[in-house]
Short mmCIF file of C-alpha atoms in Angstrom, two decimals:
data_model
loop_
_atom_site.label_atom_id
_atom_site.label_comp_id
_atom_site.label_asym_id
_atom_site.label_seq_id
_atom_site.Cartn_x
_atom_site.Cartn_y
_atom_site.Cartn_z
CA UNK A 113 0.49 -13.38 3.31
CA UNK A 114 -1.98 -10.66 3.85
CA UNK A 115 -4.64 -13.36 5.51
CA UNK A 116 -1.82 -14.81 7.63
CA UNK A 117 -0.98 -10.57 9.34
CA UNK A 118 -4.58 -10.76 9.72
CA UNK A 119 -4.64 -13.96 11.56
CA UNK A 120 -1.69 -12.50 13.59
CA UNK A 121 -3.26 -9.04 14.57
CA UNK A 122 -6.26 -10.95 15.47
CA UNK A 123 -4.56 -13.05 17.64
CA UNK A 124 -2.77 -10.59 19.57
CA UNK A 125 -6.44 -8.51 19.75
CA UNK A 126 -7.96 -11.81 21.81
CA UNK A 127 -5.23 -12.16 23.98
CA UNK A 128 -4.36 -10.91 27.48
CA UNK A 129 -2.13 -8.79 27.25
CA UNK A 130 -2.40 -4.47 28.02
CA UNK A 131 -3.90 -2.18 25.21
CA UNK A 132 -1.11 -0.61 24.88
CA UNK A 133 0.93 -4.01 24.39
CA UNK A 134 -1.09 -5.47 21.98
CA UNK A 135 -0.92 -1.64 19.71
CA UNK A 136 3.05 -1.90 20.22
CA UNK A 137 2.86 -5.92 19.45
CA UNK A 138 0.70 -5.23 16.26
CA UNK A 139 3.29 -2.50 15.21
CA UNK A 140 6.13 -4.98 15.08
CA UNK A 141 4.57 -7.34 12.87
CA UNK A 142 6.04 -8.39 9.98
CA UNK A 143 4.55 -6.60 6.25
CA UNK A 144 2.05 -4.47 8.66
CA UNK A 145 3.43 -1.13 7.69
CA UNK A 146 3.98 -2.20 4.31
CA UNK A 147 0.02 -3.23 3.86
CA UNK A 148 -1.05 -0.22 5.51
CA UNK A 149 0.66 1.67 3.24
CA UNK A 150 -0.76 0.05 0.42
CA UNK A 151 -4.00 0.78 1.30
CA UNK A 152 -4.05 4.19 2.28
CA UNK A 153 -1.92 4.76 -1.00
CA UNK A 154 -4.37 2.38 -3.13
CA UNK A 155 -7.18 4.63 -1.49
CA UNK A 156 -5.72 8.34 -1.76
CA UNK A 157 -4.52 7.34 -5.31
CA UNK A 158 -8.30 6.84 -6.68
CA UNK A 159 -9.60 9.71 -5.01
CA UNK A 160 -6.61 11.61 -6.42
CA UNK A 161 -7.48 10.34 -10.05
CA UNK A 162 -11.42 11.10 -9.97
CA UNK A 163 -10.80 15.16 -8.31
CA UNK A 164 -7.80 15.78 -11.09
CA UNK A 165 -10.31 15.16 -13.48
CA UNK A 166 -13.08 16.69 -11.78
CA UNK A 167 -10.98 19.59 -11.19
CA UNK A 168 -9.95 20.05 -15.19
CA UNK A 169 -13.33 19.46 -17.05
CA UNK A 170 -16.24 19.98 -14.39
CA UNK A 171 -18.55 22.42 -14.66
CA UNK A 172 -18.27 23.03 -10.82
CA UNK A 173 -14.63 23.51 -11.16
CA UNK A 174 -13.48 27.07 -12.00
CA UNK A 175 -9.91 29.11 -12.42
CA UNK A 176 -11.06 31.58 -10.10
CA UNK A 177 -12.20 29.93 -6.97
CA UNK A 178 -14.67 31.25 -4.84
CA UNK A 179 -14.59 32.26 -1.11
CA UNK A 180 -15.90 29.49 0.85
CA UNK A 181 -18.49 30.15 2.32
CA UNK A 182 -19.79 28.66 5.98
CA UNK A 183 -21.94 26.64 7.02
CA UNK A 184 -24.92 27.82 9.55
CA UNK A 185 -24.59 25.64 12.14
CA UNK A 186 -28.08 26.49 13.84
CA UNK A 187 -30.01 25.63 10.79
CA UNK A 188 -27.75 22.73 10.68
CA UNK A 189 -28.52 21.58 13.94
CA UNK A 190 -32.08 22.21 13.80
CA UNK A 191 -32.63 19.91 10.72
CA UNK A 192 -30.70 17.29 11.74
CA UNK A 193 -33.30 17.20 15.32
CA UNK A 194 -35.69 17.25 12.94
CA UNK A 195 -34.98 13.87 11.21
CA UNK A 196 -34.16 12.68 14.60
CA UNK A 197 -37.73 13.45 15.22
CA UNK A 198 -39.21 12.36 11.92
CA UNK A 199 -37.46 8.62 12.51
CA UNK A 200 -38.20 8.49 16.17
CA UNK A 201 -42.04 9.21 14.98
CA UNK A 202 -41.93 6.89 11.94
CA UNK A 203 -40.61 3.74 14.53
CA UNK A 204 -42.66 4.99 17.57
CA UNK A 205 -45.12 1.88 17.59
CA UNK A 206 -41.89 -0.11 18.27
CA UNK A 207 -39.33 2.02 19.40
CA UNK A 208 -39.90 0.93 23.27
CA UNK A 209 -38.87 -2.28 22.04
CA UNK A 210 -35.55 -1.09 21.12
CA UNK A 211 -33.26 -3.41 23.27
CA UNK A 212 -35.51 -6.74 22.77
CA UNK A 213 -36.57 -6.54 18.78
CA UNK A 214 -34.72 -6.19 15.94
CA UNK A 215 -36.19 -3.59 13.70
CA UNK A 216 -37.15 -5.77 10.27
CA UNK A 217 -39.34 -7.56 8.66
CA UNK A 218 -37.85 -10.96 8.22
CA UNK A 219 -35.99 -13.05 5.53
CA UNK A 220 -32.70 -11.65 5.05
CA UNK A 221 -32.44 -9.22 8.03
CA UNK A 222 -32.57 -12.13 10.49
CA UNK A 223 -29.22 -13.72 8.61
CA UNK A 224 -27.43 -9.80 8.93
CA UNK A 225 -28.53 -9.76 12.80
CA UNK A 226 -26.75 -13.74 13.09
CA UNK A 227 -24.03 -12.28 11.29
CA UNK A 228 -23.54 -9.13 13.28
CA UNK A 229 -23.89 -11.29 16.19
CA UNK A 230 -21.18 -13.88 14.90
CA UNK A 231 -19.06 -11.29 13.80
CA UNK A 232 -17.06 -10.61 17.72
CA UNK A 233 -16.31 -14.04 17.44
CA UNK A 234 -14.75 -14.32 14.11
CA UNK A 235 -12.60 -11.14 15.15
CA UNK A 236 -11.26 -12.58 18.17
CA UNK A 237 -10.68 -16.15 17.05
CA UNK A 238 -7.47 -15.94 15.05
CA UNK A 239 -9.04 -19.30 13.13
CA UNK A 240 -11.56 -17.93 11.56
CA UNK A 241 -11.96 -15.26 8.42
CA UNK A 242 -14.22 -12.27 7.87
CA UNK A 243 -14.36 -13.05 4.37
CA UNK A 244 -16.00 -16.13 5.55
CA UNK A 245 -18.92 -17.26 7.48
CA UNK A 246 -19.26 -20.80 8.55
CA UNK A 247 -22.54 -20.33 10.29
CA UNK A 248 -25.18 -20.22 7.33
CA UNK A 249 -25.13 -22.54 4.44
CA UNK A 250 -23.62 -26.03 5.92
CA UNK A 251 -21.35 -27.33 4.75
CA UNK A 252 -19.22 -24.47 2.90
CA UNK A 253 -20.93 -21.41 4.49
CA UNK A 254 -20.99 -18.20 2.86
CA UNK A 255 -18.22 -16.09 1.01
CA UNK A 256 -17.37 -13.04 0.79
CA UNK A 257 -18.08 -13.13 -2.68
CA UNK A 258 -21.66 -13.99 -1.99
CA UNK A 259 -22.36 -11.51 0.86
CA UNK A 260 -19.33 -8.64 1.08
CA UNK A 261 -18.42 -8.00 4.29
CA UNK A 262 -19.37 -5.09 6.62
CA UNK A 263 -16.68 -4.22 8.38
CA UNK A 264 -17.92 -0.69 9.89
CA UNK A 265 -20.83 -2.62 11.57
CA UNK A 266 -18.52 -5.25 12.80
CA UNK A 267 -16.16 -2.71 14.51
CA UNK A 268 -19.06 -1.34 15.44
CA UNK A 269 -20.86 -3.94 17.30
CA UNK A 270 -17.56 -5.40 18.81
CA UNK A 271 -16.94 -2.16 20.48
CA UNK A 272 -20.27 -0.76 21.44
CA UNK A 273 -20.88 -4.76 22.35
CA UNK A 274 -19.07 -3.87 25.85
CA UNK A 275 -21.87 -1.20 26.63
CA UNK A 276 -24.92 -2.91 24.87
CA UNK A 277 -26.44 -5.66 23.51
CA UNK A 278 -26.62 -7.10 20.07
CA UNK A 279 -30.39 -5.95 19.44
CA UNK A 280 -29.87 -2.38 20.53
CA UNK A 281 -26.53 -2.06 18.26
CA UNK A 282 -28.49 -3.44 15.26
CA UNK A 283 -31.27 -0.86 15.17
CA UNK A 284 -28.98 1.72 16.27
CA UNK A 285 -27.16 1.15 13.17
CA UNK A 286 -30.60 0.87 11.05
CA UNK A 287 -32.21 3.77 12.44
CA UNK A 288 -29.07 6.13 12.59
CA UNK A 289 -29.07 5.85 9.09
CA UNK A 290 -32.01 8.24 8.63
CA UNK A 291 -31.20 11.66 10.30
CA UNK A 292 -27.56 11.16 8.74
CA UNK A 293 -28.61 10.84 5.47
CA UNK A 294 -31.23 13.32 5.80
CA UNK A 295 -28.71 16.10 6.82
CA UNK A 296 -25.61 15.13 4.42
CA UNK A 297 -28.32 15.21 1.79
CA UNK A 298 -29.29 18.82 2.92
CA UNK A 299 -25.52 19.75 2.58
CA UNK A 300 -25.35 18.85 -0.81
CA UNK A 301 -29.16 19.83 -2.05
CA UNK A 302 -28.12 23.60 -0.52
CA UNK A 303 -24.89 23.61 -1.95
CA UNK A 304 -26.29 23.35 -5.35
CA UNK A 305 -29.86 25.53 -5.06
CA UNK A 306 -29.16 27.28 -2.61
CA UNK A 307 -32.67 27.68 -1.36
CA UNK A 308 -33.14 26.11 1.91
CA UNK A 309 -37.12 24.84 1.57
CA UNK A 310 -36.03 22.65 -1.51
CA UNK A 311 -32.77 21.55 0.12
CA UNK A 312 -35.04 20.40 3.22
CA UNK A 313 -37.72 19.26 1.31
CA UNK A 314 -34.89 16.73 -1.19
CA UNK A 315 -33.23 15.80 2.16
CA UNK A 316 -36.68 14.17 3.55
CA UNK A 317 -37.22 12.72 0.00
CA UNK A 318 -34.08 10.91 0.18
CA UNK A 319 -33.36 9.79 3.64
CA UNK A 320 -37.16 9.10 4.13
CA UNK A 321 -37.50 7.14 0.98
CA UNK A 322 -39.17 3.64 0.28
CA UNK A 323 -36.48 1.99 -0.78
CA UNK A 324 -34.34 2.78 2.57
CA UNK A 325 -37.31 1.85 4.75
CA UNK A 326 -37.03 -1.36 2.83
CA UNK A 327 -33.48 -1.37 2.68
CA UNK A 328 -33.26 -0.48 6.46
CA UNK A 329 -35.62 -3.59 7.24
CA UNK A 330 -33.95 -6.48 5.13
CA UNK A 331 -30.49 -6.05 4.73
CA UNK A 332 -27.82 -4.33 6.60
CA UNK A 333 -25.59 -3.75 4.98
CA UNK A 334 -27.68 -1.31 1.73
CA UNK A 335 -28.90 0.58 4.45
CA UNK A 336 -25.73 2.65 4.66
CA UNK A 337 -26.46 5.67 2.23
CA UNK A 338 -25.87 8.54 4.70
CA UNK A 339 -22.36 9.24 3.38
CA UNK A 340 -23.05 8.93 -0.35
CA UNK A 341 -24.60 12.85 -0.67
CA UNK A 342 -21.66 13.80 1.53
CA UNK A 343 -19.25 12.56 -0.40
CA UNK A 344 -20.43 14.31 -3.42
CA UNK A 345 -20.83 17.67 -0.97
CA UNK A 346 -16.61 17.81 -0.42
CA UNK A 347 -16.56 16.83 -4.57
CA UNK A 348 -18.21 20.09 -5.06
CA UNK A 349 -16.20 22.19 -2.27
CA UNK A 350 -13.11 20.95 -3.05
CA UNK A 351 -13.66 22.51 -6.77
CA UNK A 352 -15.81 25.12 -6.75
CA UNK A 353 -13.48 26.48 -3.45
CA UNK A 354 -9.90 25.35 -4.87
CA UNK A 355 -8.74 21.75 -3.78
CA UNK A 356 -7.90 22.32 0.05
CA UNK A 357 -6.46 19.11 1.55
CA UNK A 358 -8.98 19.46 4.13
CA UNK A 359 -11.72 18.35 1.49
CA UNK A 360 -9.78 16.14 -0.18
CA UNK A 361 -8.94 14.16 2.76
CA UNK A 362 -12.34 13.87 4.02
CA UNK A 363 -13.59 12.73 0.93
CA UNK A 364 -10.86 10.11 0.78
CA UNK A 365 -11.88 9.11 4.73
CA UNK A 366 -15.76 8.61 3.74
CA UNK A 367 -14.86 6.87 0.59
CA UNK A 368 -13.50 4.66 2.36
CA UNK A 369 -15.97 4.18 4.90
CA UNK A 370 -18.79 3.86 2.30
CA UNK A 371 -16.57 0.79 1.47
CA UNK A 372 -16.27 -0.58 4.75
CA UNK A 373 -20.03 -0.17 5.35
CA UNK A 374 -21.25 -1.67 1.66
CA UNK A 375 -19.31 -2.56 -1.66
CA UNK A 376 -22.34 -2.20 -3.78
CA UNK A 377 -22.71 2.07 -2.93
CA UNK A 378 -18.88 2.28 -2.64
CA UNK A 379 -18.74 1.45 -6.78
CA UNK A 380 -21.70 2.76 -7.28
CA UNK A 381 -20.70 6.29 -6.14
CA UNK A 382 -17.69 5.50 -7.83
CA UNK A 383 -19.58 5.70 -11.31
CA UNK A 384 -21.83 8.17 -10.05
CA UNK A 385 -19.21 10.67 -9.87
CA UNK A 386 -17.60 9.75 -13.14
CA UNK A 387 -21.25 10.01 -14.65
CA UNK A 388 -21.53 13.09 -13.00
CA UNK A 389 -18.61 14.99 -12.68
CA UNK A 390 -16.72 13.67 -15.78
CA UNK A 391 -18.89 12.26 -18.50
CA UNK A 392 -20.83 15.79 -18.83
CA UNK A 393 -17.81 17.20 -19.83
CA UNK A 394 -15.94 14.37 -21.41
CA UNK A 395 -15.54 16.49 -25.00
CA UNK A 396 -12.68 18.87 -22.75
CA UNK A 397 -10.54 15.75 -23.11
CA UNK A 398 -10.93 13.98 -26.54
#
């Protein structure tokens, strides 16, 4: 049922028909509220689990909450040009080829560029499934159980596809990686030392790391770990600073982005905040 609304809503996406006719068409289909519901429910309901127990045996949470306190945007904005900087020097050799190269080093990161590329045409032909590709692997092609799909850098690519070509879009989603996590990782690091030169210092350490220059340079979708240390930023606001639905609705919104962008770091942040948050503490519930 749910691959057959999908099929529909696809359909009426590829057809001819005004924007806002196709949002109105999509609207009237059959089971589409009812699914969306479902996963917005589904989605708020784990996020809702993990902070309730967050909020009643973490040693960030507290009885008397403490005045929030807010942000400096300056600083904020000067570290984040910094990493701009930092990633714009570590790709300079190659950066001028930005709209003719794909930034990688072979093997696997020429199947996520096909697959990026293929993706606009499995969204628009109602006929075909993003939880399947028929392009690599003849006869059977590939499932979604061997390669999870990415739907953020689908969307992505289909709409910036109007403005830009598939190359550009690719490293723009590789190399935006880097500032992003550098300055969500800042957020967090600061939260908890408070002491900006280590905050800066564990921000380059992460978003500069090996294993995302590798990452960034083989496979697409593992690149993605910008929103993991902001996730775990709202975890901490939303109980050291009482739980504000502003918090907990961001951290529901990037949870499930992280999922769109790569299954693998949406469960493993999953477990990281149990691990974190919960297991600590576990002997407040027993």
């Amino acid at each position: 049922m749910l691959y057959q609304l999908l099929k529909e809503i696809k359909a009426i996406t590829a057809s001819n028909q005004t924007l806002k006719t196709k949002i109105l068409s999509i609207l009237e289909l059959e089971n589409i509220i009812t699914y969306s519901l479902i996963g917005l429910v589904g989605t708020f309901a784990v996020n809702f689990v993990l902070l309730y127990f967050c909020k009643n045996i973490s040693k960030y949470s507290s009885d008397n909450k403490l005045k929030s306190e807010s942000l400096n945007i300056r600083d904020l904005i000067t570290i984040f040009c910094s990493h701009v900087l930092l990633t714009i020097f570590s790709y300079g050799h190659i950066i001028k080829k930005f709209t003719t190269h794909i930034f990688a080093i072979g093997g696997d990161s020429y199947n996520h560029y096909a697959r990026l590329v293929e993706s606009k045409y499995i969204l628009e032909d109602p006929n075909k499934s993003i939880f399947h590709w028929p392009g690599i692997f003849y006869p059977d092609g590939l499932t979604a159980f061997d390669g999870a799909p990415t739907i953020y850098n689908d969307l992505i690519h289909y709409f910036f596809s109007k403005f830009a070509g598939s190359v550009a879009i690719y490293n723009l989603l590789h190399l935006s990686t880097f500032p992003l996590a550098g300055i969500f990782c800042y957020l967090l690091a600061h939260e908890i030392t408070k002491d900006k030169f280590v905050s800066y210092f564990t921000s380059f350490i992460f978003a500069f790391s090996h294993q995302h220059y590798l990452s960034a340079s083989l496979w697409l979708n593992i690149t993605h770990i910008e929103f993991i240390p902001l996730i775990f930023w709202l975890y901490i606001r939303t109980l050291k600073y009482g739980h504000k639905i502003k918090y907990y609705l961001l951290s529901t919104t990037f949870l499930t982005i992280l999922g769109y962008q790569s299954l693998y770091f949406f469960f493993m942040t999953l477990l990281l905040i149990v691990l974190f948050f919960i297991i600590p503490n576990i002997n407040k519930i027993i």
